[in-house]
XYZ file of C-alpha atoms in Angstrom:
390
model
C 19.392 -14.202 -32.725
C 15.458 -13.185 -34.135
C 16.856 -10.434 -37.617
C 16.194 -6.874 -36.124
C 15.229 -4.219 -39.934
C 18.238 -2.732 -40.977
C 17.744 0.523 -39.294
C 17.390 -1.194 -36.115
C 19.946 -2.090 -33.532
C 20.702 -4.762 -30.879
C 22.279 -3.116 -28.090
C 25.828 -4.185 -26.865
C 25.073 -5.339 -23.496
C 28.687 -5.624 -22.073
C 30.772 -4.432 -25.187
C 29.940 -0.692 -25.645
C 26.312 0.359 -23.349
C 25.437 3.030 -20.634
C 25.193 -0.170 -18.089
C 28.927 -0.237 -18.776
C 29.942 3.105 -17.455
C 29.251 2.991 -14.222
C 31.509 -0.631 -13.565
C 34.061 1.050 -15.523
C 34.381 3.615 -13.009
C 34.193 1.421 -9.818
C 36.342 -1.304 -11.226
C 38.883 2.724 -11.631
C 38.751 2.922 -8.260
C 39.922 0.187 -6.813
C 36.027 -1.729 -6.819
C 36.350 -4.738 -7.591
C 32.788 -5.260 -9.815
C 30.236 -7.768 -10.124
C 28.481 -8.417 -13.291
C 27.118 -12.060 -13.160
C 29.625 -13.055 -16.191
C 29.911 -9.424 -18.233
C 33.055 -8.012 -17.734
C 33.848 -4.441 -15.250
C 35.419 -2.778 -17.624
C 34.871 -3.629 -21.462
C 35.283 0.486 -22.038
C 38.356 0.211 -20.466
C 38.297 3.366 -17.848
C 40.365 1.371 -14.912
C 43.593 2.978 -18.244
C 40.974 6.052 -18.996
C 40.859 7.124 -15.581
C 44.733 6.696 -14.500
C 45.530 8.513 -11.488
C 42.257 10.187 -11.242
C 40.367 9.424 -6.938
C 37.420 11.211 -7.449
C 34.458 10.689 -10.019
C 32.110 12.120 -11.688
C 30.081 10.906 -13.806
C 26.879 13.894 -15.149
C 24.056 12.320 -17.166
C 21.849 14.694 -19.221
C 18.597 13.681 -19.620
C 17.482 13.623 -23.442
C 21.179 14.018 -24.328
C 22.232 11.564 -27.728
C 24.978 11.856 -28.911
C 24.032 12.679 -33.295
C 22.606 16.589 -31.086
C 25.934 17.001 -29.377
C 27.743 16.911 -31.630
C 24.484 19.531 -34.128
C 24.025 21.893 -32.350
C 27.741 22.514 -31.495
C 28.246 25.944 -31.548
C 25.544 26.288 -28.873
C 27.611 23.616 -26.649
C 31.638 24.215 -26.527
C 32.135 22.818 -23.389
C 30.788 19.761 -24.315
C 32.177 20.050 -27.450
C 35.472 20.790 -26.785
C 35.336 17.545 -23.674
C 37.866 15.035 -24.778
C 35.511 10.992 -26.285
C 38.075 8.256 -24.269
C 35.661 5.559 -25.974
C 33.828 6.560 -28.642
C 29.734 6.783 -28.293
C 28.174 4.685 -26.631
C 24.395 2.903 -26.707
C 21.214 3.190 -24.774
C 19.134 -0.139 -23.276
C 15.835 -1.660 -25.347
C 13.631 0.465 -24.738
C 15.517 3.571 -24.869
C 13.596 5.041 -22.421
C 14.855 7.208 -18.753
C 13.095 4.119 -16.582
C 15.345 1.757 -18.332
C 18.405 3.065 -19.061
C 19.530 4.736 -14.856
C 18.129 1.414 -13.833
C 20.627 -0.168 -16.110
C 23.277 2.586 -15.424
C 23.561 2.451 -11.523
C 22.660 -2.184 -11.711
C 25.518 -2.595 -14.371
C 23.527 -4.489 -16.440
C 21.321 -4.870 -19.276
C 16.944 -4.739 -18.856
C 16.229 -8.224 -19.383
C 18.278 -8.654 -16.006
C 17.392 -5.670 -13.560
C 13.618 -6.036 -14.744
C 12.580 -2.646 -15.438
C 11.951 -3.071 -19.332
C 10.135 -0.090 -19.841
C 8.858 3.778 -19.411
C 4.976 1.732 -18.939
C 5.156 -1.745 -17.499
C 2.279 -4.534 -16.626
C 2.427 -5.612 -13.005
C 1.821 -9.433 -13.355
C -0.910 -10.613 -11.915
C -2.630 -8.288 -10.941
C -4.260 -6.621 -14.803
C -2.878 -2.767 -13.684
C 0.087 -0.535 -14.848
C 3.062 0.464 -13.491
C 4.605 3.532 -14.621
C 8.371 3.879 -13.251
C 8.245 7.585 -12.992
C 4.865 7.757 -10.995
C 6.802 4.909 -8.735
C 6.279 5.237 -4.991
C 6.681 1.612 -3.461
C 4.507 -0.788 -4.356
C 4.759 -2.016 -5.968
C 8.428 -3.105 -3.116
C 11.701 -1.596 -5.137
C 13.353 -4.185 -3.576
C 11.903 -6.943 -5.531
C 11.322 -5.147 -7.942
C 13.997 -4.553 -9.212
C 15.698 -7.491 -6.385
C 20.000 -7.535 -8.355
C 22.552 -5.447 -6.327
C 23.784 -1.829 -7.847
C 26.753 -0.598 -8.810
C 26.640 2.129 -5.943
C 25.675 -0.166 -3.248
C 29.272 -2.675 -4.751
C 31.393 0.194 -4.476
C 28.952 2.311 -0.772
C 30.558 -1.318 0.165
C 34.504 -1.307 -0.312
C 34.697 2.194 1.127
C 33.856 4.302 -1.423
C 31.980 7.761 -0.251
C 29.172 7.595 -2.712
C 26.395 10.549 -4.117
C 23.672 10.430 -6.076
C 22.743 13.935 -7.203
C 19.335 15.009 -8.532
C 16.138 16.675 -8.509
C 14.055 17.597 -4.789
C 11.596 15.078 -6.395
C 13.407 12.140 -6.895
C 13.993 11.522 -3.464
C 13.110 8.230 -1.786
C 10.756 7.478 -5.319
C 10.623 3.705 -6.561
C 12.926 4.870 -9.123
C 15.922 5.728 -7.708
C 15.141 3.602 -4.837
C 15.865 0.891 -7.630
C 18.484 2.317 -9.871
C 20.553 4.184 -6.994
C 20.459 2.335 -4.166
C 23.909 2.326 -1.383
C 24.062 6.208 -2.280
C 23.367 8.468 -0.352
C 20.959 11.164 -1.623
C 21.170 14.588 -2.152
C 18.302 16.788 -3.587
C 18.420 19.681 -6.015
C 16.442 22.628 -7.454
C 18.533 23.970 -10.363
C 20.584 23.408 -12.519
C 23.692 26.032 -11.002
C 22.569 23.124 -8.106
C 23.305 20.549 -9.232
C 26.654 21.413 -10.112
C 27.324 23.579 -6.756
C 26.334 19.995 -4.801
C 27.966 18.584 -7.112
C 31.772 20.121 -6.870
C 30.389 19.878 -2.926
C 30.077 15.824 -2.517
C 33.594 15.384 -5.192
C 35.359 18.127 -2.368
C 34.425 16.391 0.668
C 36.151 12.976 0.734
C 39.421 12.237 -0.751
C 38.029 9.424 -2.277
C 34.170 9.518 -4.063
C 32.239 8.327 -6.357
C 29.687 11.144 -7.432
C 26.531 10.848 -10.095
C 24.379 13.872 -11.131
C 21.057 13.501 -13.316
C 19.567 16.341 -14.654
C 16.270 16.031 -16.712
C 14.773 19.672 -18.358
C 16.442 19.707 -21.430
C 14.483 16.631 -22.621
C 11.277 18.164 -21.047
C 11.738 20.602 -22.729
C 12.363 18.367 -25.876
C 9.243 16.324 -25.272
C 7.079 19.164 -24.893
C 9.006 21.774 -27.666
C 11.122 19.400 -30.055
C 14.064 19.198 -30.144
C 14.180 21.297 -33.183
C 13.468 24.606 -31.203
C 14.531 27.836 -29.642
C 13.510 26.767 -26.549
C 15.350 23.368 -26.574
C 18.499 25.196 -28.300
C 18.259 27.505 -25.397
C 18.261 24.867 -22.867
C 21.273 23.038 -23.700
C 22.849 26.601 -23.888
C 22.049 25.868 -20.061
C 23.189 22.458 -19.400
C 26.891 23.227 -20.936
C 26.912 26.283 -18.888
C 26.261 23.495 -15.855
C 29.225 21.280 -17.753
C 31.770 24.101 -17.873
C 31.024 25.773 -14.136
C 31.402 21.261 -12.998
C 34.733 20.959 -15.164
C 36.018 24.570 -14.201
C 35.438 23.619 -10.530
C 37.054 19.499 -10.667
C 39.433 19.162 -7.432
C 42.775 18.126 -9.214
C 42.867 13.887 -9.046
C 38.614 14.470 -10.263
C 38.071 13.607 -13.400
C 34.212 14.432 -15.202
C 32.024 12.100 -17.365
C 29.514 13.033 -19.406
C 26.908 10.520 -20.982
C 23.364 10.433 -21.281
C 20.089 8.009 -21.138
C 19.122 7.943 -24.682
C 18.728 10.525 -27.573
C 15.107 11.214 -29.533
C 13.723 13.111 -32.180
C 10.264 14.928 -33.568
C 7.691 13.308 -34.210
C 6.009 15.119 -36.985
C 1.539 14.721 -36.957
C 1.633 12.718 -40.502
C 4.306 10.027 -38.524
C 1.653 9.414 -36.173
C -0.599 5.856 -35.738
C -3.491 6.427 -33.678
C -4.352 2.928 -31.001
C -7.241 4.552 -30.268
C -8.599 5.866 -33.754
C -7.275 2.568 -35.852
C -10.736 0.106 -35.901
C -9.522 -3.272 -34.609
C -6.446 -2.329 -33.005
C -7.092 -2.421 -29.101
C -9.439 -5.781 -29.898
C -8.427 -8.437 -28.031
C -6.313 -6.018 -25.978
C -6.586 -5.662 -21.807
C -3.528 -3.606 -21.538
C -1.486 -1.360 -23.024
C 2.383 -0.321 -21.314
C 4.991 1.255 -23.186
C 4.959 4.948 -24.912
C 4.756 5.722 -28.939
C 8.027 4.445 -29.837
C 7.827 1.207 -27.821
C 4.941 -0.677 -27.393
C 3.365 -3.577 -25.561
C 0.038 -4.993 -26.049
C -0.678 -7.731 -23.149
C -3.333 -9.655 -24.735
C -6.789 -11.330 -23.427
C -6.712 -14.690 -23.287
C -5.788 -16.605 -26.848
C -5.720 -13.203 -28.050
C -2.046 -13.189 -28.542
C -1.914 -14.544 -32.554
C -5.408 -12.673 -33.876
C -3.876 -9.263 -32.265
C -0.204 -9.897 -33.632
C -1.281 -10.812 -37.348
C -3.304 -7.321 -36.817
C -1.250 -5.094 -35.575
C 1.279 -6.806 -37.976
C -0.838 -5.898 -41.026
C -1.909 -3.195 -39.761
C 1.211 -1.111 -39.072
C 2.956 -2.726 -41.492
C 6.990 -0.981 -42.118
C 6.290 1.732 -39.831
C 7.861 -0.934 -37.111
C 9.457 -3.774 -36.014
C 6.536 -6.187 -34.211
C 7.151 -9.133 -32.822
C 5.372 -11.467 -30.435
C 6.869 -11.485 -26.853
C 9.380 -15.093 -27.125
C 10.544 -13.186 -31.307
C 11.942 -9.600 -29.000
C 13.695 -11.767 -26.418
C 15.476 -14.408 -28.794
C 16.240 -10.932 -30.416
C 18.566 -9.685 -27.691
C 17.441 -6.760 -27.641
C 17.210 -6.947 -23.413
C 19.635 -8.726 -23.018
C 19.244 -12.380 -21.600
C 15.747 -12.359 -20.357
C 15.269 -14.338 -16.168
C 12.742 -15.846 -16.569
C 9.851 -14.579 -14.082
C 10.388 -11.247 -15.291
C 10.017 -11.944 -19.525
C 6.288 -11.530 -18.380
C 6.764 -6.882 -18.204
C 7.755 -6.648 -21.396
C 3.789 -7.738 -23.867
C 2.329 -10.846 -25.196
C 3.484 -8.406 -28.722
C 6.198 -5.521 -29.303
C 6.497 -3.001 -31.265
C 9.216 -0.408 -31.369
C 9.297 2.339 -34.050
C 10.971 2.029 -37.614
C 11.037 6.035 -39.293
C 9.835 9.288 -37.175
C 6.814 7.549 -36.214
C 4.864 6.776 -33.752
C 1.705 4.482 -31.931
C -0.139 7.189 -29.956
C -3.064 6.635 -28.025
C -5.003 10.116 -28.089
C -7.813 8.441 -25.887
C -6.032 6.171 -23.225
C -2.852 8.831 -22.715
C -4.019 11.852 -24.221
C -0.410 13.966 -22.789
C 2.085 11.954 -23.663
C 0.134 11.504 -27.699
C 0.076 15.565 -27.534
C 3.977 15.642 -27.159
C 6.592 17.218 -29.894
C 9.553 14.409 -29.690
C 10.787 10.806 -28.061
C 12.032 7.928 -28.142
C 12.172 4.452 -27.039
C 13.035 2.762 -30.323
C 16.415 1.117 -31.613
C 17.453 3.572 -33.864
C 20.780 5.706 -34.449
C 19.753 8.738 -33.000
C 17.783 7.579 -29.868
C 20.733 4.717 -28.980
C 23.697 6.249 -29.727
C 25.195 8.639 -26.631
C 28.112 10.582 -26.278
C 31.040 9.532 -22.996
C 32.751 13.172 -22.659
C 36.031 13.540 -19.880
C 37.595 16.448 -18.433
C 39.955 15.409 -16.169
C 41.599 17.611 -13.390
C 44.724 19.780 -12.993
C 46.991 17.710 -11.864
C 45.766 14.053 -14.072
C 46.805 16.272 -17.532
């Protein structure tokens, strides 16, 4: 495998990543999970969840493990939860669509094919934003792998996904959560109540719940902001409500899809303003801390050399083959490789590769994620047990 810079890390797929959570939960509930050569329960959740007949997995978008530890005073409920296996790692890129599909399928990005926040649709000269995706491309073909939810449902476990009304029926929801009954909610309090209702409804249940507001607040205001800290307190209150209402034979697991970090104005390289940076680039994909450049025919070598020279040590800049060979995406299926850029740039330090003209909204954000620094990769796995489980 290719070497990464010392400050970036390769996710430990099949050992300690977000993709390893649901396979372990389903195994603990008696499901024979198939993961294409990966162990079913590398986290040892079968032992950690012993006796549980109902499990809720709450994913808090943007709740990096470093952020939890830094703000324990604002989140006493989270701080008091046990950590059965320590920190986990987000997949690559460390961004929401990639993480949610890795969670749902139990597979690395190179296997399920959702390989970025925005990726090229090969052969069509267009981009797909996975958060604005409906039915083009067809989610069943763009992400063709079976989900853990489907496997649990087939084994007789009642499976529910609780999330925002706006995401009901979306392409990302169908790619990540198919097999689960989708229960749309309108507020944090509604999420807590619906999660508990789904847990209590049947004797054996897997309930997944997702909340997005912490990540959105961080992006817009920054993680070092009063707004972000106030929203963390709201998240902690939701967790407290679920913990308080857990059925006696239930366990709550709290995790996240990635961490995030503030990016000041002096660590932003504007690709639209830097002379020559987009010469030979036909599609600019990814996001500011995880860039894909899809190049004009014959231009890959020139674009790679230019990006490496200009960007320098502000990012790890390599071609597609080296990025795949590094293992950061896990094994990449041949039919999915073209979704990755001809040139890949993963940010180092607090740098971001913005594009103020072509991406004015994203370029104005205060905080980002997507790369492979410890702050972006480290995510918590926290547990609370019902009273009968001790």
